Tab-separated table of C-alpha atoms in Angstrom:
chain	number	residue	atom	x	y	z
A	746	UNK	CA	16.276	20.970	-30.809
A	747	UNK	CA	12.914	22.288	-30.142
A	748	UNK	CA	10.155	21.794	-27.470
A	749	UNK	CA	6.705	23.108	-27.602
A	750	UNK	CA	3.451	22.797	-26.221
A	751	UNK	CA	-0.238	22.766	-27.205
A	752	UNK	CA	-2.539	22.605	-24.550
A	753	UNK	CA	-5.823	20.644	-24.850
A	754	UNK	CA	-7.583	22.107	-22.099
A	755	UNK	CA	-6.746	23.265	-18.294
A	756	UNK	CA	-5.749	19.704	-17.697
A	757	UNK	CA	-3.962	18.158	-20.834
A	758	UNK	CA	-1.203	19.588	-22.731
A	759	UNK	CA	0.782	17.886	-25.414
A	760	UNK	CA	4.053	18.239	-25.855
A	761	UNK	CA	6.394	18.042	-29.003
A	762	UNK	CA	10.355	17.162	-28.690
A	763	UNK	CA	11.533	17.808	-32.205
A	764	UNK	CA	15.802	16.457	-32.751
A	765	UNK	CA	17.691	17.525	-35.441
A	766	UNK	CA	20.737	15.582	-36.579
A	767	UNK	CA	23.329	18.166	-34.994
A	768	UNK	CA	21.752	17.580	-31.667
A	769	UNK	CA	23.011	13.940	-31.668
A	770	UNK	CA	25.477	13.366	-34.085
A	771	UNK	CA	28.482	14.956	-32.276
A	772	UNK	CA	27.812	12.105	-29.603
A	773	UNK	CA	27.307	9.096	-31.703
A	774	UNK	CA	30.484	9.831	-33.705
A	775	UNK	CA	32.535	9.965	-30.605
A	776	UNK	CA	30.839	6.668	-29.223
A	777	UNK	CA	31.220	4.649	-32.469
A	778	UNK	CA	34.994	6.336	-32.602
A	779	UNK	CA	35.480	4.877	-29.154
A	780	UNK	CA	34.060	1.378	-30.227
A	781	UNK	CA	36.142	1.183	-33.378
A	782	UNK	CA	39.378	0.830	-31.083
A	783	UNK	CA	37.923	-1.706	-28.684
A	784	UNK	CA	35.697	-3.795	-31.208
A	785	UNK	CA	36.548	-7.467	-31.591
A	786	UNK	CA	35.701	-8.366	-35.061
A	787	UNK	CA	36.705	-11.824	-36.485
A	788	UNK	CA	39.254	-10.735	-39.660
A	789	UNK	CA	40.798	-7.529	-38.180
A	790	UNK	CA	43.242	-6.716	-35.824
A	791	UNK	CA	41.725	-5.064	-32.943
A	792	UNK	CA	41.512	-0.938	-33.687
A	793	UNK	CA	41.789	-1.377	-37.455
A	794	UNK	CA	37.846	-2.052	-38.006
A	795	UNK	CA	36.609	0.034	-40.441
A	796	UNK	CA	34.105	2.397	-39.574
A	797	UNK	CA	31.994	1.872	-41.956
A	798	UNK	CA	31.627	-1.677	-40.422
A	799	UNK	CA	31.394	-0.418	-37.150
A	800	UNK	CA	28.527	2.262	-38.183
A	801	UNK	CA	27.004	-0.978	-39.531
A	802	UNK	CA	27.404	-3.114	-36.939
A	803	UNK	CA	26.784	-0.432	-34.040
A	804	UNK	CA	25.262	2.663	-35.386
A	805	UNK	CA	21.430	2.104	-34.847
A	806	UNK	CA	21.583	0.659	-31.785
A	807	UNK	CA	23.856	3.700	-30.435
A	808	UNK	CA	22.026	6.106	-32.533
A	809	UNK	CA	18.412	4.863	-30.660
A	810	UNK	CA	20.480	5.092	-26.991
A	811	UNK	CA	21.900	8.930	-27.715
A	812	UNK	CA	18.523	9.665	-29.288
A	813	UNK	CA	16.563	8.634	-26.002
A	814	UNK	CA	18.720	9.768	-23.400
A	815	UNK	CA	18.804	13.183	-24.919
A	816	UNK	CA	15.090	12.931	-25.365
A	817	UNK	CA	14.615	12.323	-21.538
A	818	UNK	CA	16.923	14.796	-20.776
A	819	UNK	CA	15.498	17.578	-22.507
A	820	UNK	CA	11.873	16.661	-21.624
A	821	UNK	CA	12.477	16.756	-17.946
A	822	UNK	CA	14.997	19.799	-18.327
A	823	UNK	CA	11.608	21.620	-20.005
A	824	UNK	CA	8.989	19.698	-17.937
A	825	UNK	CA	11.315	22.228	-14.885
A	826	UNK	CA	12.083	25.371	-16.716
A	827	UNK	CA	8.267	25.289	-17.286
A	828	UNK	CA	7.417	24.881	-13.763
A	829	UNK	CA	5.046	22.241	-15.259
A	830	UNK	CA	3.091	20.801	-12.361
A	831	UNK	CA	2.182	17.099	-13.434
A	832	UNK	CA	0.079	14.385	-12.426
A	833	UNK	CA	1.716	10.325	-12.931
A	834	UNK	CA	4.465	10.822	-15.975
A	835	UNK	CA	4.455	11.810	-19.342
A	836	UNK	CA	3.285	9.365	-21.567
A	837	UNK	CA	4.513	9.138	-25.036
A	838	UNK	CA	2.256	9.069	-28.392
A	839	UNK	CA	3.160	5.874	-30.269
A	840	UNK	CA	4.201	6.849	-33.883
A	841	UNK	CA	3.228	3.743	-36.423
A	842	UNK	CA	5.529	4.835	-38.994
A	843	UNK	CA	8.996	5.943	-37.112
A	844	UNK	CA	12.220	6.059	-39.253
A	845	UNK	CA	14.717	5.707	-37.423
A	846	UNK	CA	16.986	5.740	-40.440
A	847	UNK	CA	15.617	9.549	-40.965
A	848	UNK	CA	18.202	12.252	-39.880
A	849	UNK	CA	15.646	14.684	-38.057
A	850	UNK	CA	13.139	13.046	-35.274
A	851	UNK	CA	9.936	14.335	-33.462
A	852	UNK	CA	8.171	12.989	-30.761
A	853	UNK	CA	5.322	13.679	-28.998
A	854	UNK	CA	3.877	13.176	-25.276
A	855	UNK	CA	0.656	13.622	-23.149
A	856	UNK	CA	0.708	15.609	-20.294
A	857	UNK	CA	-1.510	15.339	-17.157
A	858	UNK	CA	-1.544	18.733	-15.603
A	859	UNK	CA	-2.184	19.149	-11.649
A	860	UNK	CA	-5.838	21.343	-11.528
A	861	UNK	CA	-6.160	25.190	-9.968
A	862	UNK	CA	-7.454	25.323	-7.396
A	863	UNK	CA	-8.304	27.211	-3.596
A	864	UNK	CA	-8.577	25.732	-0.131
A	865	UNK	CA	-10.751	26.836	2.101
A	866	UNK	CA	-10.362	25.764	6.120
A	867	UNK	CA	-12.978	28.054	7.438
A	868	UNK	CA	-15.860	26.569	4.626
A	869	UNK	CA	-17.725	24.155	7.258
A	870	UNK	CA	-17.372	23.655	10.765
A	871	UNK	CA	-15.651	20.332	12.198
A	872	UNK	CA	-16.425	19.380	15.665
A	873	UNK	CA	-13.167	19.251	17.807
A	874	UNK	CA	-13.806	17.089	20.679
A	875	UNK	CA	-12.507	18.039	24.163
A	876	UNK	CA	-13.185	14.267	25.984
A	877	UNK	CA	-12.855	14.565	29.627
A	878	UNK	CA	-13.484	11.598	32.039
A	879	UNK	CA	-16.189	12.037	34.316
A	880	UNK	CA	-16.933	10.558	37.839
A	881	UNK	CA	-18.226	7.270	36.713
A	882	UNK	CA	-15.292	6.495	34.846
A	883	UNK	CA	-13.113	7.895	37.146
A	884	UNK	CA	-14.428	5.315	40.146
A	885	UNK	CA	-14.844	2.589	37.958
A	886	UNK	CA	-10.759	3.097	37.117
A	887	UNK	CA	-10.376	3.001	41.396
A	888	UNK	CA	-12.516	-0.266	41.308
A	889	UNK	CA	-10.259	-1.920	38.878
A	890	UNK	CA	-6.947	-0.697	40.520
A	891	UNK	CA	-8.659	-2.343	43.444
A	892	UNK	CA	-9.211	-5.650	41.798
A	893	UNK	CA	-6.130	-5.612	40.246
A	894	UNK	CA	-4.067	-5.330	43.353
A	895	UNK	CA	-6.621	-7.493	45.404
A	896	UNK	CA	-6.405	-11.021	46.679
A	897	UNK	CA	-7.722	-13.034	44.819
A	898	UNK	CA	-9.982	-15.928	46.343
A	899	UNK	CA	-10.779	-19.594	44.818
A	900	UNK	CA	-14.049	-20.879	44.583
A	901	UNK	CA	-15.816	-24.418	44.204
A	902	UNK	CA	-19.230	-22.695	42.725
A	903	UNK	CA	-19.698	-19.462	40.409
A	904	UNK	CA	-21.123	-16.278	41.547
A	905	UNK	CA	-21.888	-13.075	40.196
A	906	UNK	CA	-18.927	-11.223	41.666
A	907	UNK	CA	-16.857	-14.313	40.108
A	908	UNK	CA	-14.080	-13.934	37.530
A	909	UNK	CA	-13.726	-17.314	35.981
A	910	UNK	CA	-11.116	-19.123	33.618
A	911	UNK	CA	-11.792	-21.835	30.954
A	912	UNK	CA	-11.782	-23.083	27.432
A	913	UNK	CA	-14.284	-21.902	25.359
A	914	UNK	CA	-14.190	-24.453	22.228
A	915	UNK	CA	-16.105	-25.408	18.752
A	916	UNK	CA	-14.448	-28.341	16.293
A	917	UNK	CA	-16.336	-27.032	13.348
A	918	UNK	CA	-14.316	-23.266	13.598
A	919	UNK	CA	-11.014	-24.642	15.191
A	920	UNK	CA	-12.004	-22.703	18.468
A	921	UNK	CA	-10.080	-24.036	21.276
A	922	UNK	CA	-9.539	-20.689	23.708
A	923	UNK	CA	-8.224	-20.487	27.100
A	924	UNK	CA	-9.351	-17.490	29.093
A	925	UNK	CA	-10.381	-15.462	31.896
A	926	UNK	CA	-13.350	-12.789	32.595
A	927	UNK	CA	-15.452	-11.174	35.034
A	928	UNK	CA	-19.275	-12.198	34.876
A	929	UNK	CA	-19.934	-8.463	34.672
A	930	UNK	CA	-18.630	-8.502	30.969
A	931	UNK	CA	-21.768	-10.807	29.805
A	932	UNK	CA	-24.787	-9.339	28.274
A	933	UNK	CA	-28.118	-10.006	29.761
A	934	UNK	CA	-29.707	-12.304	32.724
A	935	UNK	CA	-29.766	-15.654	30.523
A	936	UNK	CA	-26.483	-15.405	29.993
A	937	UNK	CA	-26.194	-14.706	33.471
A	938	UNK	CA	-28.161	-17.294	34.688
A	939	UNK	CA	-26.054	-20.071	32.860
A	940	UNK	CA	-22.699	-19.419	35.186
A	941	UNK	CA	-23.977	-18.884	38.652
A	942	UNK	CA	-24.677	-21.783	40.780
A	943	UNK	CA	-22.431	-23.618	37.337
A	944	UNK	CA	-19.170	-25.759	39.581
A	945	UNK	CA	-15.728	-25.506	38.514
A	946	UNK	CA	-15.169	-28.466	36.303
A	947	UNK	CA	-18.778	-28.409	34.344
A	948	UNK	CA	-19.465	-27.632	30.535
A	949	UNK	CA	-21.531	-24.893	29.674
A	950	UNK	CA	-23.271	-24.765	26.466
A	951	UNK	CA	-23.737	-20.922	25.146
A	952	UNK	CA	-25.046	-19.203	22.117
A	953	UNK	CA	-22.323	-16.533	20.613
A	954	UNK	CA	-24.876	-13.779	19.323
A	955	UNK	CA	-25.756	-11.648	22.458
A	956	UNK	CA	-23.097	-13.376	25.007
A	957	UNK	CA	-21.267	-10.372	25.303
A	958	UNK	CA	-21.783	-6.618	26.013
A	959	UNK	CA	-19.065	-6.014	23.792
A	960	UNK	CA	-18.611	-8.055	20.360
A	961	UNK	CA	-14.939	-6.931	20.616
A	962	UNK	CA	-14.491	-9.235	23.799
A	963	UNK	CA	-15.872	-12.446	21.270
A	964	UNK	CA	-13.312	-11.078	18.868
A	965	UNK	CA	-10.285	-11.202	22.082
A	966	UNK	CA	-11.847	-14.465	23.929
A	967	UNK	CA	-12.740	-16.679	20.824
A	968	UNK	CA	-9.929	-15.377	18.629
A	969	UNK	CA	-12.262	-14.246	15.127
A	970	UNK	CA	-11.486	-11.832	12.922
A	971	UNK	CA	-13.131	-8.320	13.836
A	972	UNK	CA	-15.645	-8.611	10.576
A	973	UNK	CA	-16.595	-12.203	12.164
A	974	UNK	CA	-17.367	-11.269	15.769
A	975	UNK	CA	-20.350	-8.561	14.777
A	976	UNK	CA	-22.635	-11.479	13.357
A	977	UNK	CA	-21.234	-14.578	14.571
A	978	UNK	CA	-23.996	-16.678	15.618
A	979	UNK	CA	-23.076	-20.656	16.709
A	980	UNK	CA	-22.960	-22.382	19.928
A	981	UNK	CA	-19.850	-23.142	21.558
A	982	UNK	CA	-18.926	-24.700	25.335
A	983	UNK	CA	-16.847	-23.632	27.947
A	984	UNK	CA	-15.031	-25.437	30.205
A	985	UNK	CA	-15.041	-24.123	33.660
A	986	UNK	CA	-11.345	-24.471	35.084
A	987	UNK	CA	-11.427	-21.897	37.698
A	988	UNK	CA	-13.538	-19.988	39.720
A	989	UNK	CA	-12.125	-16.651	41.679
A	990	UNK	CA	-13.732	-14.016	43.559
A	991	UNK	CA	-11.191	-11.188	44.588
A	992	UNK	CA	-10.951	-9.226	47.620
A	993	UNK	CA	-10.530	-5.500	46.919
A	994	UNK	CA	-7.596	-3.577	47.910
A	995	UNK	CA	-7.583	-1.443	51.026
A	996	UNK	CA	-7.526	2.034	49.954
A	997	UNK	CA	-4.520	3.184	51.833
A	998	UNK	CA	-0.712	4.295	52.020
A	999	UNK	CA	0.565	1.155	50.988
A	1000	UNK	CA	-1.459	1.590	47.574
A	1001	UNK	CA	-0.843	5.171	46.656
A	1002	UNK	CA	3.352	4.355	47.136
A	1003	UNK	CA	2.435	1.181	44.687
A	1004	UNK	CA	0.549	3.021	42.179
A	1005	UNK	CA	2.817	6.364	42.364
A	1006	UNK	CA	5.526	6.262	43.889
A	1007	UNK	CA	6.474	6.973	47.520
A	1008	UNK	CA	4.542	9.909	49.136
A	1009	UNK	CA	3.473	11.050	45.551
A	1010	UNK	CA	-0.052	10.795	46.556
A	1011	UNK	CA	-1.942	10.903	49.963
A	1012	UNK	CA	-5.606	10.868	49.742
A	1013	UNK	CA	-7.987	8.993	47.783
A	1014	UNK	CA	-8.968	12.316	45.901
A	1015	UNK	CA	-5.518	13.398	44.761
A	1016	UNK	CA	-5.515	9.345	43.462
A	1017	UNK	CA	-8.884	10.463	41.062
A	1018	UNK	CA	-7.336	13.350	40.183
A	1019	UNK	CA	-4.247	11.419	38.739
A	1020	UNK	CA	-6.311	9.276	37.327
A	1021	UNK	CA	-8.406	12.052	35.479
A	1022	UNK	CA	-5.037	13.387	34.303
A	1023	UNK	CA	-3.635	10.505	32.910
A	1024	UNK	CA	-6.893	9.336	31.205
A	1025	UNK	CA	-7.173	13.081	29.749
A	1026	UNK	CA	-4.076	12.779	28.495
A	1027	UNK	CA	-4.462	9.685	26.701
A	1028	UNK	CA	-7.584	10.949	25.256
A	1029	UNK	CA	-6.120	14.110	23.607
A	1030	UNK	CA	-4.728	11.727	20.843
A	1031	UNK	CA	-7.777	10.214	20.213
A	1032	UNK	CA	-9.332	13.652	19.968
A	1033	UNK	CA	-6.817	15.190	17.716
A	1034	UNK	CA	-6.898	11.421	15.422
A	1035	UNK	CA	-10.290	11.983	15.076
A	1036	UNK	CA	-10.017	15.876	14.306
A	1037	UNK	CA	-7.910	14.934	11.827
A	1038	UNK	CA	-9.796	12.376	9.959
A	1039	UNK	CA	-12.764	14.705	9.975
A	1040	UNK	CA	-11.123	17.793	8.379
A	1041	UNK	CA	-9.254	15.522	6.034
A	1042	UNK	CA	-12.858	13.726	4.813
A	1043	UNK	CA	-14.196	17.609	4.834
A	1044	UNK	CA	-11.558	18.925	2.436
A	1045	UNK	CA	-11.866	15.527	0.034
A	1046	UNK	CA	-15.854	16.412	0.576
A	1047	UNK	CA	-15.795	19.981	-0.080
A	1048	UNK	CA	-12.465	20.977	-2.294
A	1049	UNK	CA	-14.274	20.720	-5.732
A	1050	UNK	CA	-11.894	20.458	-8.820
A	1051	UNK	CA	-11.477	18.324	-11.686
A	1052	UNK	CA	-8.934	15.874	-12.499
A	1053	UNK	CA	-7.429	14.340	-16.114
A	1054	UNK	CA	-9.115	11.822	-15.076
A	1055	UNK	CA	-8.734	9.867	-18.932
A	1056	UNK	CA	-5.063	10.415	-19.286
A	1057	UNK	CA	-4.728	9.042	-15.333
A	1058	UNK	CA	-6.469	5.825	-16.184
A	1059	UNK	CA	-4.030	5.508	-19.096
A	1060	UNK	CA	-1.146	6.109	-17.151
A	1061	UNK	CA	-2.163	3.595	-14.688
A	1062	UNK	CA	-2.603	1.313	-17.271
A	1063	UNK	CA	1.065	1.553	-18.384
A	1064	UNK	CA	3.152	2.532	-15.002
A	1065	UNK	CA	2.774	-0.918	-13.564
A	1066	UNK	CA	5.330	-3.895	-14.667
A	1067	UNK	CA	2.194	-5.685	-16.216
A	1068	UNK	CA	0.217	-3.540	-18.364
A	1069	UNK	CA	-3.653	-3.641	-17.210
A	1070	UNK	CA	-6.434	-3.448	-19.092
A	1071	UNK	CA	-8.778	-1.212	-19.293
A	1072	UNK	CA	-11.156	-2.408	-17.229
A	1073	UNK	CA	-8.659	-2.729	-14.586
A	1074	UNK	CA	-7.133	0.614	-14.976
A	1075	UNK	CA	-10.924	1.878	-14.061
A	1076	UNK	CA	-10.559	0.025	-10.875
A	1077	UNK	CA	-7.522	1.127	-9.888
A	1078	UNK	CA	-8.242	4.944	-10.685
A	1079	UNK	CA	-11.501	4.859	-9.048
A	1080	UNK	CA	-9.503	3.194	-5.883
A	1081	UNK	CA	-6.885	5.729	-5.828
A	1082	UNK	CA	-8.606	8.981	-6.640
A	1083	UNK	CA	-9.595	10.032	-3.301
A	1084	UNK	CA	-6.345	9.209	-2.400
A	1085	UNK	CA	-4.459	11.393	-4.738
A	1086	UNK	CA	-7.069	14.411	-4.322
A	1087	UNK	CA	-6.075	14.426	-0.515
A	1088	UNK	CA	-2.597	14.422	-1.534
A	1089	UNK	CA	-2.881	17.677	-3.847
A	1090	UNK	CA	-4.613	19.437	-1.642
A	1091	UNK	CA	-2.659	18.316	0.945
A	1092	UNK	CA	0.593	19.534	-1.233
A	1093	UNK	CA	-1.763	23.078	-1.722
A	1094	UNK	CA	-1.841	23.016	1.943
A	1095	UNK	CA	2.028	22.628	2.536
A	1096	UNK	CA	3.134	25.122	-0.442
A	1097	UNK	CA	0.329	28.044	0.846
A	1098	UNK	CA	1.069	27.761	4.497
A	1099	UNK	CA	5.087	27.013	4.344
A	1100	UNK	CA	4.863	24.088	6.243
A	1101	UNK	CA	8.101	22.554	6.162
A	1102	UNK	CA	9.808	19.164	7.553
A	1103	UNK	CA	13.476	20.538	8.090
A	1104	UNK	CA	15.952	17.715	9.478
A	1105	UNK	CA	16.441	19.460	13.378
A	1106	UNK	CA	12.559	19.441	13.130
A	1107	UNK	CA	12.463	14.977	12.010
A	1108	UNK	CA	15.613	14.672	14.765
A	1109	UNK	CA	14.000	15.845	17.689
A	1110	UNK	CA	10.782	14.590	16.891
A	1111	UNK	CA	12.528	11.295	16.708
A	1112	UNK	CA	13.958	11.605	20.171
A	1113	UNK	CA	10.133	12.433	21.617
A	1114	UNK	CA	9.309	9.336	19.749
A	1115	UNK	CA	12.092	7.410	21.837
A	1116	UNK	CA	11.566	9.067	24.964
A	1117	UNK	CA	8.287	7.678	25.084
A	1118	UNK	CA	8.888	4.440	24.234
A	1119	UNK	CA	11.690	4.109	26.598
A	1120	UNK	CA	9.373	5.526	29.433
A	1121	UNK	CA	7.186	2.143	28.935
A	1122	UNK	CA	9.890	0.090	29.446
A	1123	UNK	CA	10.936	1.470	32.560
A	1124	UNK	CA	13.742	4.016	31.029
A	1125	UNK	CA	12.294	7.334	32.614
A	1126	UNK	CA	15.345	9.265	32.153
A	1127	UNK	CA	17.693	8.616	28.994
A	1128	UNK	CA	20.801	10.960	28.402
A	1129	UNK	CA	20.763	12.945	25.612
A	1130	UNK	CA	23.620	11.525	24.006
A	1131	UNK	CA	21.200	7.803	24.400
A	1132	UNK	CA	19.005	9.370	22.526
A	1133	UNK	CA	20.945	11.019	19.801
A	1134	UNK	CA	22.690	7.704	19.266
A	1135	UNK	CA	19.369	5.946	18.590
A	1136	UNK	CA	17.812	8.680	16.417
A	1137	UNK	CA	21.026	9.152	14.210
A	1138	UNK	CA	20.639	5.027	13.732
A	1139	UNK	CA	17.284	5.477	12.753
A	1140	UNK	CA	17.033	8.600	10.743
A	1141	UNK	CA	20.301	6.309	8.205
A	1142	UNK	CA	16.988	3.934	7.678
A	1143	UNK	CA	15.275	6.061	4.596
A	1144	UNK	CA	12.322	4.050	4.919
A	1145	UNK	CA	12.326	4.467	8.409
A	1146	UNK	CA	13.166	8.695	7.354
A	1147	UNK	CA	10.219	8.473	5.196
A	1148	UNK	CA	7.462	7.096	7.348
A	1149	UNK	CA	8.740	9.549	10.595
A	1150	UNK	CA	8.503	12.564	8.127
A	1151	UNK	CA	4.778	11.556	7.085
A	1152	UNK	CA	4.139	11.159	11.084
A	1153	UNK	CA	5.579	14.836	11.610
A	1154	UNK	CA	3.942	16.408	8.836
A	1155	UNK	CA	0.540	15.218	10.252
A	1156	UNK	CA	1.416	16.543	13.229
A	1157	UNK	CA	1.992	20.148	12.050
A	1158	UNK	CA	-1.111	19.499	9.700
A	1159	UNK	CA	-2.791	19.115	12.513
A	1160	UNK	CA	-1.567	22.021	13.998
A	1161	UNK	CA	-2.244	24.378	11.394
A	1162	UNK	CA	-5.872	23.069	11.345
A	1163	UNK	CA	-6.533	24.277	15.037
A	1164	UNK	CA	-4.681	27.609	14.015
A	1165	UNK	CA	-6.658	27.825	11.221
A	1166	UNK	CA	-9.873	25.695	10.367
A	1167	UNK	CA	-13.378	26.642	11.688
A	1168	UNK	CA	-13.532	24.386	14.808
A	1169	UNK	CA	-16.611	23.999	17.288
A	1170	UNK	CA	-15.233	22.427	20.606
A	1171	UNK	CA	-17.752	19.869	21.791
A	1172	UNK	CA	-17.011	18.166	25.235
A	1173	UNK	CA	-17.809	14.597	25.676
A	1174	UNK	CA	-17.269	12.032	28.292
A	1175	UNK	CA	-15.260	9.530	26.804
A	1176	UNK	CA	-17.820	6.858	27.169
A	1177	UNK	CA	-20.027	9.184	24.968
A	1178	UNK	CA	-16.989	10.296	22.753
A	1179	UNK	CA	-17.029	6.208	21.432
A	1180	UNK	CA	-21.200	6.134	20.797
A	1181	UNK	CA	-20.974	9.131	18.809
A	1182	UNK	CA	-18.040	8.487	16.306
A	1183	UNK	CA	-17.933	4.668	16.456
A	1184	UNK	CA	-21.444	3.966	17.190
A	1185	UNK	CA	-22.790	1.767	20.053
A	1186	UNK	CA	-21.004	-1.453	18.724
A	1187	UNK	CA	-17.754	-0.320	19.647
């Protein structure tokens, strides 16, 4: 047998699997032995078939099986030896003419070679956001613990201060919605206008577009899909069912105890600064999601290398278990190409900076993963042993396996890019955090 290789350019190689008759031969004597004392053929007693008969009955078909199995074998024994980094799989070059009844064979397959190339985390700057919450949030998060654990007062007539509950409804969309929210959540004085003085039990007639400061609360309140709420422009009513005003919570003992635990916290400014820990906290995730999106869209942006981009478009074409056209083999490559450059530079990333995901690593990141969890239930303090039992029942799920050891290696991605990408920390207020990577609709 011989393998060799011609290659095109930097990213195309082909490669040439050449069998000679002593490479299979051995093999397909032995099988077709083997068959000739099992075979069941009408006229002989069984293990008396001649082989000649057998050959004729048998021989091609085994002769094709050895054939390919040795082919595949030997291909993906060179494709290692070779340390042959590949995009998709090799794709083999249809022969018009092939004789199988020919003693030698040669074959012949395209290659789609992974590109050379260099990343660079210190190229461009990313901004790494450092979102702290500032006064106004912070007393605006007292106000609604007040509310929250406030009586709440019914009312015949709607006022500003009212939170009311109803059905907002339109027959033409299917919109028949039961909630409840606090007249400060409406967007302008018309809107306004249209609940106070309005009596629990009357139907109010309102215009979608604009009755909200947020479109996400049309989205919750009138159940439409997210793409929907931004422009949706109709009139629907609402039913006014209730009326409440609520009488804020005395800032005292009994409170703090509620909200913390017994004794935890004393005074109204160790209560802020819980609160300005807790919401700090939260917003470190959204901070380091967003620092990772950005460096990720900076290295697709800025890693510059070419793929085999023909031969991927006719791999795509075949992988599938329809074939596609071409046409649709464009589509899909175009889809998938940002895609599969994050993924080699993201394998660049992982084979230049050792980052491995060893099993102790996946384990106890698994147990974290628990630990929280079980906090929001009410579990605050789980043995170990609860929690090994859990992850070991997990980590025997390989899909389960799979998608934890994607989570993890994000998380040390992301940890190697504040080690080692050109950051500029930027501090925000949370409030100005959203307008400046969502934009003011969000």
């Amino acid at each position: 047998m011989n393998i060799t290789r011609e290659n095109i350019d930097a990213l195309n190689a082909v490669v040439t699997v050449s069998i000679e008759k002593e490479d299979y031969s051995d093999k397909v004597t032995k099988i077709l032995t083997d068959y000739k004392k099992t075979a069941n053929i009408p006229g002989f007693r069984k293990g008396h078939v001649p082989m000649g008969l057998v050959k004729k009955q048998y021989g091609k078909a085994v002769l094709v099986d050895e054939v390919n199995k040795l082919l595949q074998e030997s291909l993906n024994k060179y494709l290692v030896e070779e340390k042959l980094d590949i995009l998709g799989n090799p794709l083999p070059r249809m022969q018009e003419e092939f004789d199988w009844d020919a003693e030698s064979f040669s074959f012949e397959f395209e290659l789609g070679l992974a590109p050379e190339f260099n990343v660079d985390l210190q190229e461009n700057a990313i901004t790494q956001y450092n979102i702290v919450a500032d006064d106004k949030m912070i007393d605006g998060q007292v106000e609604n613990i007040r509310k929250q654990y406030g009586k709440l007062i019914s009312q015949d007539e709607v006022t500003e201060e009212s939170e009311v509950t109803g059905i907002f409804s339109n027959e033409e969309k299917e919109i028949e919605n039961n909630v409840t929210f606090s007249l400060d959540k409406l967007k302008g004085k018309r809107n306004l206008n249209k609940f106070v003085g309005a009596k629990v039990g009357d139907t109010l007639t309102l215009k979608t577009k604009g009755l909200f400061n947020d479109d996400h609360d049309l989205m919750n309140f009138l159940k439409v899909a997210h793409d929907d709420a931004h422009d949706l422009d109709i009139e629907v009513s609402f039913k006014i069912n209730e009326a409440n005003t609520r009488e804020l919570a005395e800032l005292n003992q009994e409170l703090f105890d509620k909200l913390f635990g017994e004794g935890n916290v004393t005074t109204l400014d160790e209560v802020k600064a819980k609160i300005k820990e807790d919401a700090e906290k939260q917003f470190v995730q959204q901070s380091d999601q967003r620092l990772l999106n950005d460096v990720t869209e900076g290295l697709i942006e800025n890693t510059k290398f070419d793929l085999p981009a023909d031969f991927l478009k006719k791999w795509i074409q075949s992988a599938g278990e329809q074939e596609l056209t071409s046409e649709q083999a464009e589509e899909e490559y175009t889809k998938s190409e940002k895609g599969l450059r994050y993924q080699l530079i993201q394998d660049r990333l992982v084979k230049d900076n050792e980052v491995q995901v060893q099993f102790e690593d996946l384990k106890e990141f698994a147990k974290q993963m628990i630990k929280v969890q079980m906090a929001q239930f009410g579990q605050m303090n789980p043995s170990d042993q609860e929690l090994e039992d859990i992850a070991a029942r997990i980590l025997s799920n390989q899909d389960e396996v799979r998608r934890l050891t994607d989570q993890l290696l994000s998380q040390k991605l992301l940890d190697l890019f504040k080690e080692k990408a050109k950051l500029e920390t930027k501090e925000v207020t949370y409030e100005n955090f959203v307008k400046e990577v969502y934009g003011d609709s969000h």
